Amino acid sequence: MVTRTYLGKPVPKVDALAKVTGAAQYGADFTLPGMLYARMLLSPHAHARIKRLDVSKALALEGALAVVTGDDVPPPPPPGVPEEPSGQSLSMGDLRKLVLAKGRVMFQGHCVAAVAAVTTEVAEQAVSLIEVEYEPLPAVFDPEEAMRPGAVLLHPDLFTSGLGGKATTPSNVATHLELGRGDVAKGFAQADVVVERSFRTQRVHQGYIEPDSETAMVYPDGRIVVWATTQGTFALRDQIAPLLKVPKGNIKIIPMEVGGAFGAKSYARYSPVIILLSKKSGRPVRLTLGRDQVLRDKGAPATVSTVKVGVKRDGTITAIQAKFIFSAGAYPGSPLAGGAMAGLGPYKTPNLKVDAYDVVTNLHRIEAYRAPGAPQANFAIECTMDEVAEKLGIDPLEFRSRNLVQEGDLMPNDTPFNRVGYREVLERVKSHPAWASPLGGPNRGRGLAVGFWRGGAGGQYSCTLMVNGDGSFSLLVGTVDLSGTRTGLAQMVAEEFSVPVEAVWLDTADTGEIAYTDESSGSRVTYAMSIALQQAVQDVMGQLKERAAAKLKVSAQDIEYRERKFSAKGAPDRAVTLQELATESVRGAGSIMGHGSTTRMQPAPVFAAHVADVEMDPETGRARLLRFTSFQDVGFAVNPPMVEATMQGGASQGIGWALSEEVMFDEKGGVRNPNLLDYRIPTAMDLPMLGTEIIEVPASGGPYGVRGTGEAPIVPPLAAVANAVTHATGVRVRELPLSPERVFWAKRQAGGSQPR
Amino acid sequence: MVTRTYLGKPVPKVDALAKVTGAAQYGADFTLPGMLYARMLLSPHAHARIKRLDVSKALALEGALAVVTGDDVPPPPPPGVPEEPSGQSLSMGDLRKLVLAKGRVMFQGHCVAAVAAVTTEVAEQAVSLIEVEYEPLPAVFDPEEAMRPGAVLLHPDLFTSGLGGKATTPSNVATHLELGRGDVAKGFAQADVVVERSFRTQRVHQGYIEPDSETAMVYPDGRIVVWATTQGTFALRDQIAPLLKVPKGNIKIIPMEVGGAFGAKSYARYSPVIILLSKKSGRPVRLTLGRDQVLRDKGAPATVSTVKVGVKRDGTITAIQAKFIFSAGAYPGSPLAGGAMAGLGPYKTPNLKVDAYDVVTNLHRIEAYRAPGAPQANFAIECTMDEVAEKLGIDPLEFRSRNLVQEGDLMPNDTPFNRVGYREVLERVKSHPAWASPLGGPNRGRGLAVGFWRGGAGGQYSCTLMVNGDGSFSLLVGTVDLSGTRTGLAQMVAEEFSVPVEAVWLDTADTGEIAYTDESSGSRVTYAMSIALQQAVQDVMGQLKERAAAKLKVSAQDIEYRERKFSAKGAPDRAVTLQELATESVRGAGSIMGHGSTTRMQPAPVFAAHVADVEMDPETGRARLLRFTSFQDVGFAVNPPMVEATMQGGASQGIGWALSEEVMFDEKGGVRNPNLLDYRIPTAMDLPMLGTEIIEVPASGGPYGVRGTGEAPIVPPLAAVANAVTHATGVRVRELPLSPERVFWAKRQAGGSQPR
């Protein structure tokens, strides 16, 4: 049993005070002398040819110092030369078309031109002086419609790619992903019961509170600096460089604090525009979006899903077939694999077939949202599984327990699971009052859903650890902090060197100060950085032990470290303190720095189960959440309250998706609710205290057994809530959100079936 | 013979374009939202008791958000607890008294209070509302007067320290430094000729063009960030921390570009004041000095020197005795050792005695200025040596050649010289037209002086080197660039890895991003960093070779690197490129970072000789410089034009000191000429093209034989010019500057001796 002082303890967030007092610097807090303000002219059409674009009046306006259009974006590479990979779901070629429209606008809100001016007011006036003549084109918004033969074709050069090889005629289906094993037809034939159901989800928004905000400066020698609210400094740099045809080293990305991102702040959505404006004006340029523009961009894809499950009477699954259609907006990049993997991961089945489609429509382009693709796919799977269990008369928890995956079983992509804590999660649910206690009133229902995130694999992360002369440590990391990772990493250094957390000074590096580091995403930061940091710790510890050994005249292998003291093994009185070595390190003995970097990591899969209790208003169809409990295997909780907050945050986002969140489009592809009153994120008033149950089954990889906690919590809530509503009403609503209106009409249609 | 591509070549400064276009960010270019402006109330008295200090009216002014006085500075440690060393010539205890006066003002310009307000105008108005009642005290300005018994005593707790032990009664002499060897009395007795002369120099100013400018923010959690124009980020931090009783790690110093420093921007002169103002106001606070305040602070000490030299007829020196009195201003810290070492270093003598005195007076406190103490001491020595040579009828160059020090000879502090290029310097002078050609006209004279700087020893410097995915390199250094060191370091990386200089991206780290690094001073940066960087290069190269070895299935010792290719020894076709390894390093193989740090370094002494030709206006006594040539052993010129510029810069500063620069004090200790019209720095109109002759005798330490070039160029010009003026006029003026007025009256007093 390891006794720990800082790890696994409720250490307060190291940046809490700076954040709550407004001292932390977010994107829009940054200014430079002479800075200009950018504003964009957005397309009012979902699909149109730009016949004429005249910016001369805007440019003539006093105080408007630069205007850029699609003509200012460097052209794509010549035919035959491949585009550089963007590292993102949006390809470099599509990013080029997305940032500034050229010739054609593909969705309402597509940027046609941008202005940099001395004030926002002048910039807005200049935007209003830009003259555009459009020739409207037919548009398509529904993904199923877009898939039909003869549909309006968005991109004449888009051919369906996928496991089945290249297509020969252009299509709105960018990718058809096929996964599977065995023979589903055979599996269904072996089944006693087969259930097939279809589901729909709508576009939802990541709902980050901090609007996108970046400042760019292009210096006279061509060097570019961007002060960005971003999940990944190197990711951003590595998109901007090929897009603008600038060497990567010529670009420095300085990370600002991030006020929520959830996957949507990893790509170079706006930086290229302000860089081009800065280059033209010779001035720093900042763009800060208004809330309306935030909600008119990005979001997670709407989906249309069909799930077919075959089971034996005893509950054994014989086959699963699923079809997921993701609506990407105007440029492809839906999270097909993430959806398929996370949706189907929890179930062991010999026969599996998944077809997932990435479809383009004339809507603004989606972006990654926490556990991309997983909540939508999971919603379809977990609702169907509940129906299957009900048909079999098996308790939903018991049904899942009978089909659960364990170490050695296959993921949907046929790679085997390493150590997982899924069984432990279900066991905890079974014995927990959230599942075991009575509902305690009429019109109430209880729903269960399980969820999964693969976690951790892929990506590269770097850090530098330094010993200061006063015996404190400086830790420089390449990862931006989205969720409290600073605190967790400081705890690790504190633990390893037996120093207080306050003696660990953590800085987030810009792209010139640390080696390549991938973005903060995919529940990877704490897991990956625990590996990188362990290397750095060992590097520093090794150097310290060598110096101690030289002073104590023993070999470094014979040095033990305990409580800030290096001593010779078996002779604790022959010792030198950390403080002595630290002082000497800055007084001639030479500084001590170590570095660490992850190499190929193994996955650290995360399983979760959520239980929701709802009470329905029988007249209006409104669901009120009474109780909600998240159970999750987090491997090792570095900082339990922060893990709980992450679980609660994911749950509340999933609950919003289930009950109230929806980007509403009008018939012309425009957003009808681009404000936080009409785009309804749950508030504290809408939610009970969200319960959390931490299960700790150490991951196979990494020094502490940490698993990433970020994604899994948003996966099960959609189905957990939907299953609870069905439990309460006896009616199955297969389209989200479960608004009072939808539930009301579904009950009416079902012919007055009574609440149970 | 090593063939080099980038080292030793005239590579353009990597930051030239940013600097000349105004894109580089200096101290005053930095702003933060809500930033306040600081202004100071300065003492009008050279010495006075503060009887009453009332800031209430200032605080009541709208827009004046904070006022600080000496009461806001934390008190010194309790009796018996020593002050932490400041690492600077100004002690921590004196720094505490200097930044904000408490109870007593010690010089005109001593800061009594400071205000932070929303605009500079409001700040100035608030300052004018502060009420102070002073009780003037007697003051002393002349250092010789201050040394006399019964003189006004500045500090009742100041006792003379020095090699002779502690004194028992307080004194204005802070330190009496004694150096020497042999027996000078015996030496003078052996001499055929003894010459003894006295000299005076006045306070001069470092003359940096960028006024002192810093911004500080104290965050609610107590963390402090200072954006500073400073020579040393860690040096600044390590003074602020004990002064304000804050942990070092709680302070981050972010370096801004430095527009000239020359030794005067290493200490925490103003940061504590704005930090205290920020703490009180909760806002960021910036202080930018006006030129008048710049010229009323710091500067190099005035001196009174006596030199006595004994020689044989053949020119052999038998004894040297010197006495140097340095006038430090109100708080001690004169560069006694630097002056004694640099002044007497070039001469071999068996009998040596130096007495140097650090004396306080009621003037503003001096600060380090390029080769601190050396020009003043050298002026006295080199003028005396010319008089000795003249008395002996030996050519001045020949006289110095007969007494020169070589490897193995002793420095004044009795440590032996390692490899030096002094003889090579004198040989180059001898054959050069600057020395050998005729003067070519009447009223002209030629002067020679030699100079020396110990160079390089001491200090600790750190860097991190990273390989980027595109095969470029990022270099993070702890040293701020004063003189082009960025370019030199980039050249080193380019050379070692055969990549263009443009592929080396250099960043200056703040105190959280790199291990401890001493300030940029003492001609150390390029020399010291060449050692640290070499370690980092070897670290990175070793990691790359190991990866190449693994791919080529040979051992790492059998890998050769040439032209961006790693190949197996003897099998050049079995190779892997730098680009391949770089790409893999960011795609899963793990990032490559290396670090380096200097440990105790050996000195890299620098010798210089300067030759000046002047033409005198026989009526006015004005000296016009016709020709000026600097000869210097630089070890290895990493970037010859930059070395030349450094030599020219030092020469022009020394020429200013010789001919025109002087901070003029009135009888009350106030500065009479605090502007650049009356404080007369030479302009391009005053100077001929300054000639440079680079001699390269590699230093014993370091990978390239580099010697620091910064200090030596300012050492000989004072005497070179003075010797030229004497040569032209036949009159010896032993007080600087050699203004027309001084030369005119000296000639008049000498009774009409004719120009030669």
Tab-separated table of C-alpha atoms in Angstrom, chain A residues 379-592:
chain	number	residue	atom	x	y	z
A	379	PHE	CA	-28.083	7.192	-27.224
A	380	ALA	CA	-29.250	4.901	-30.022
A	381	ILE	CA	-27.516	1.812	-28.644
A	382	GLU	CA	-28.479	2.270	-24.997
A	383	CYS	CA	-32.144	3.031	-25.733
A	384	THR	CA	-32.342	-0.052	-27.942
A	385	MET	CA	-30.656	-2.201	-25.304
A	386	ASP	CA	-33.239	-1.078	-22.747
A	387	GLU	CA	-35.990	-2.095	-25.126
A	388	VAL	CA	-34.306	-5.439	-25.642
A	389	ALA	CA	-33.986	-5.986	-21.904
A	390	GLU	CA	-37.604	-5.067	-21.407
A	391	LYS	CA	-38.716	-7.486	-24.107
A	392	LEU	CA	-36.717	-10.227	-22.400
A	393	GLY	CA	-37.988	-9.246	-18.986
A	394	ILE	CA	-34.420	-8.873	-17.762
A	395	ASP	CA	-33.384	-6.038	-15.478
A	396	PRO	CA	-31.458	-3.466	-17.550
A	397	LEU	CA	-28.390	-3.632	-15.290
A	398	GLU	CA	-28.426	-7.403	-15.294
A	399	PHE	CA	-28.758	-7.412	-19.095
A	400	ARG	CA	-25.663	-5.277	-19.465
A	401	SER	CA	-23.755	-7.372	-16.928
A	402	ARG	CA	-24.447	-10.482	-18.980
A	403	ASN	CA	-22.888	-8.949	-22.076
A	404	LEU	CA	-20.071	-6.891	-20.654
A	405	VAL	CA	-16.602	-6.722	-22.164
A	406	GLN	CA	-13.529	-7.503	-20.100
A	407	GLU	CA	-9.779	-7.480	-20.530
A	408	GLY	CA	-8.934	-9.445	-23.670
A	409	ASP	CA	-12.329	-8.940	-25.311
A	410	LEU	CA	-12.347	-7.028	-28.579
A	411	MET	CA	-13.198	-3.408	-29.171
A	412	PRO	CA	-15.359	-2.725	-32.251
A	413	ASN	CA	-12.138	-2.168	-34.201
A	414	ASP	CA	-10.963	-5.662	-33.168
A	415	THR	CA	-8.129	-4.543	-30.885
A	416	PRO	CA	-8.303	-6.210	-27.480
A	417	PHE	CA	-9.093	-4.326	-24.289
A	418	ASN	CA	-6.308	-4.056	-21.731
A	419	ARG	CA	-7.248	-3.773	-18.063
A	420	VAL	CA	-10.688	-2.154	-17.573
A	421	GLY	CA	-12.958	-1.569	-14.604
A	422	TYR	CA	-16.311	-2.055	-16.302
A	423	ARG	CA	-17.448	-4.948	-14.105
A	424	GLU	CA	-16.502	-2.967	-10.993
A	425	VAL	CA	-18.570	-0.031	-12.243
A	426	LEU	CA	-21.670	-2.181	-12.739
A	427	GLU	CA	-21.184	-3.831	-9.361
A	428	ARG	CA	-21.032	-0.460	-7.681
A	429	VAL	CA	-24.257	0.589	-9.436
A	430	LYS	CA	-26.039	-2.531	-8.320
A	431	SER	CA	-25.440	-1.904	-4.662
A	432	HIS	CA	-25.908	1.863	-4.769
A	433	PRO	CA	-29.091	3.551	-3.511
A	434	ALA	CA	-29.263	5.482	-6.779
A	435	TRP	CA	-30.220	2.178	-8.395
A	436	ALA	CA	-31.483	0.144	-5.488
A	437	SER	CA	-33.738	2.613	-3.645
A	438	PRO	CA	-37.438	2.971	-4.484
A	439	LEU	CA	-38.533	5.816	-6.758
A	440	GLY	CA	-40.751	7.196	-4.019
A	441	GLY	CA	-43.565	8.847	-5.982
A	442	PRO	CA	-45.879	8.796	-9.001
A	443	ASN	CA	-44.920	9.882	-12.544
A	444	ARG	CA	-41.364	8.915	-11.847
A	445	GLY	CA	-38.986	6.755	-13.795
A	446	ARG	CA	-35.429	5.530	-13.501
A	447	GLY	CA	-33.076	5.048	-16.410
A	448	LEU	CA	-29.694	3.425	-16.745
A	449	ALA	CA	-27.103	3.745	-19.484
A	450	VAL	CA	-23.506	2.672	-19.734
A	451	GLY	CA	-20.806	4.444	-21.685
A	452	PHE	CA	-17.250	4.014	-22.792
A	453	TRP	CA	-14.312	6.043	-24.038
A	454	ARG	CA	-11.217	4.427	-25.435
A	455	GLY	CA	-8.927	6.956	-23.806
A	456	GLY	CA	-5.370	7.950	-24.020
A	457	ALA	CA	-3.911	6.288	-27.055
A	458	GLY	CA	-2.076	8.464	-29.546
A	459	GLY	CA	-0.684	11.925	-29.245
A	460	GLN	CA	2.620	13.218	-27.965
A	461	TYR	CA	3.223	15.359	-24.912
A	462	SER	CA	6.334	17.078	-23.539
A	463	CYS	CA	7.451	18.785	-20.359
A	464	THR	CA	10.556	20.237	-18.718
A	465	LEU	CA	11.193	20.076	-15.001
A	466	MET	CA	13.684	22.364	-13.290
A	467	VAL	CA	15.096	22.618	-9.785
A	468	ASN	CA	15.212	26.172	-8.459
A	469	GLY	CA	17.863	27.456	-6.120
A	470	ASP	CA	15.422	27.701	-3.230
A	471	GLY	CA	14.530	24.023	-3.518
A	472	SER	CA	11.283	24.668	-5.360
A	473	PHE	CA	10.528	23.300	-8.823
A	474	SER	CA	9.509	24.871	-12.107
A	475	LEU	CA	7.474	22.695	-14.427
A	476	LEU	CA	7.016	23.794	-18.021
A	477	VAL	CA	4.338	21.904	-19.914
A	478	GLY	CA	3.185	21.962	-23.500
A	479	THR	CA	-0.438	21.308	-22.661
A	480	VAL	CA	-2.991	24.010	-22.003
A	481	ASP	CA	-5.173	23.496	-18.974
A	482	LEU	CA	-8.829	22.905	-19.745
A	483	SER	CA	-9.945	21.040	-16.663
A	484	GLY	CA	-7.465	21.424	-13.839
A	485	THR	CA	-4.527	19.490	-15.248
A	486	ARG	CA	-2.113	22.083	-13.852
A	487	THR	CA	-3.086	21.124	-10.336
A	488	GLY	CA	-2.814	17.397	-10.984
A	489	LEU	CA	0.644	17.750	-12.484
A	490	ALA	CA	1.816	19.962	-9.618
A	491	GLN	CA	0.590	17.279	-7.217
A	492	MET	CA	2.698	14.677	-9.008
A	493	VAL	CA	5.890	16.727	-8.672
A	494	ALA	CA	5.052	17.496	-5.046
A	495	GLU	CA	4.548	13.803	-4.325
A	496	GLU	CA	7.716	12.650	-6.056
A	497	PHE	CA	9.953	15.175	-4.334
A	498	SER	CA	8.112	15.502	-1.009
A	499	VAL	CA	7.680	19.231	-1.443
A	500	PRO	CA	4.492	21.227	-0.904
A	501	VAL	CA	2.308	21.805	-3.958
A	502	GLU	CA	3.005	25.515	-3.464
A	503	ALA	CA	6.673	24.829	-4.254
A	504	VAL	CA	5.822	23.657	-7.772
A	505	TRP	CA	5.564	26.541	-10.220
A	506	LEU	CA	3.843	25.450	-13.374
A	507	ASP	CA	3.944	27.323	-16.640
A	508	THR	CA	2.277	26.617	-19.931
A	509	ALA	CA	4.814	26.887	-22.717
A	510	ASP	CA	4.334	28.534	-26.043
A	511	THR	CA	5.432	26.747	-29.195
A	512	GLY	CA	9.002	28.041	-28.963
A	513	GLU	CA	9.606	26.896	-25.430
A	514	ILE	CA	8.891	23.177	-25.429
A	515	ALA	CA	9.031	20.259	-27.801
A	516	TYR	CA	6.030	19.212	-29.820
A	517	THR	CA	2.924	18.621	-27.740
A	518	ASP	CA	-0.467	17.593	-29.031
A	519	GLU	CA	-3.628	19.370	-28.066
A	520	SER	CA	-5.502	18.937	-24.827
A	521	SER	CA	-8.240	16.605	-25.979
A	522	GLY	CA	-9.447	13.049	-25.908
A	523	SER	CA	-9.175	12.670	-22.113
A	524	ARG	CA	-5.462	12.431	-22.615
A	525	VAL	CA	-3.714	15.229	-20.755
A	526	THR	CA	-3.415	13.893	-17.219
A	527	TYR	CA	-2.800	10.347	-18.410
A	528	ALA	CA	-0.236	11.282	-21.066
A	529	MET	CA	1.449	13.957	-18.997
A	530	SER	CA	1.763	11.571	-16.048
A	531	ILE	CA	3.958	9.472	-18.348
A	532	ALA	CA	5.983	12.413	-19.670
A	533	LEU	CA	6.351	13.912	-16.228
A	534	GLN	CA	7.505	10.618	-14.765
A	535	GLN	CA	10.365	10.632	-17.263
A	536	ALA	CA	11.279	14.191	-16.325
A	537	VAL	CA	11.100	13.325	-12.630
A	538	GLN	CA	13.405	10.363	-13.143
A	539	ASP	CA	15.758	12.516	-15.203
A	540	VAL	CA	15.962	15.168	-12.463
A	541	MET	CA	16.077	12.628	-9.652
A	542	GLY	CA	18.928	10.846	-11.409
A	543	GLN	CA	20.952	14.029	-11.686
A	544	LEU	CA	20.315	14.900	-8.048
A	545	LYS	CA	21.302	11.423	-6.927
A	546	GLU	CA	24.519	11.620	-8.913
A	547	ARG	CA	25.439	14.882	-7.223
A	548	ALA	CA	24.519	13.498	-3.827
A	549	ALA	CA	26.555	10.380	-4.558
A	550	ALA	CA	29.596	12.455	-5.479
A	551	LYS	CA	29.331	14.385	-2.238
A	552	LEU	CA	28.739	11.311	-0.086
A	553	LYS	CA	31.355	9.321	-1.991
A	554	VAL	CA	29.069	6.398	-2.794
A	555	SER	CA	27.618	5.263	-6.110
A	556	ALA	CA	24.372	6.843	-7.314
A	557	GLN	CA	22.561	3.508	-7.111
A	558	ASP	CA	23.208	3.527	-3.392
A	559	ILE	CA	21.441	6.816	-2.839
A	560	GLU	CA	17.958	6.881	-1.342
A	561	TYR	CA	15.630	9.877	-1.422
A	562	ARG	CA	13.185	10.513	1.387
A	563	GLU	CA	11.650	13.689	2.709
A	564	ARG	CA	13.923	16.080	0.850
A	565	LYS	CA	17.027	14.199	1.877
A	566	PHE	CA	19.460	12.084	-0.128
A	567	SER	CA	21.232	9.513	1.997
A	568	ALA	CA	23.502	6.566	1.505
A	569	LYS	CA	21.639	3.287	1.732
A	570	GLY	CA	21.851	1.927	5.240
A	571	ALA	CA	23.563	5.060	6.533
A	572	PRO	CA	20.824	7.660	6.940
A	573	ASP	CA	23.156	10.026	8.799
A	574	ARG	CA	25.364	10.334	5.719
A	575	ALA	CA	22.997	12.641	3.891
A	576	VAL	CA	22.717	15.766	1.810
A	577	THR	CA	19.499	17.748	1.581
A	578	LEU	CA	17.559	18.705	-1.534
A	579	GLN	CA	18.006	22.302	-0.407
A	580	GLU	CA	21.808	21.985	-0.375
A	581	LEU	CA	21.907	20.505	-3.863
A	582	ALA	CA	19.413	23.096	-5.088
A	583	THR	CA	21.493	25.977	-3.722
A	584	GLU	CA	24.654	24.598	-5.273
A	585	SER	CA	22.900	24.072	-8.604
A	586	VAL	CA	22.577	27.820	-9.062
A	587	ARG	CA	25.927	28.633	-7.495
A	588	GLY	CA	28.279	26.999	-9.912
A	589	ALA	CA	27.501	23.290	-9.770
A	590	GLY	CA	25.267	23.606	-12.826
A	591	SER	CA	21.526	23.807	-13.233
A	592	ILE	CA	19.317	20.755	-13.105
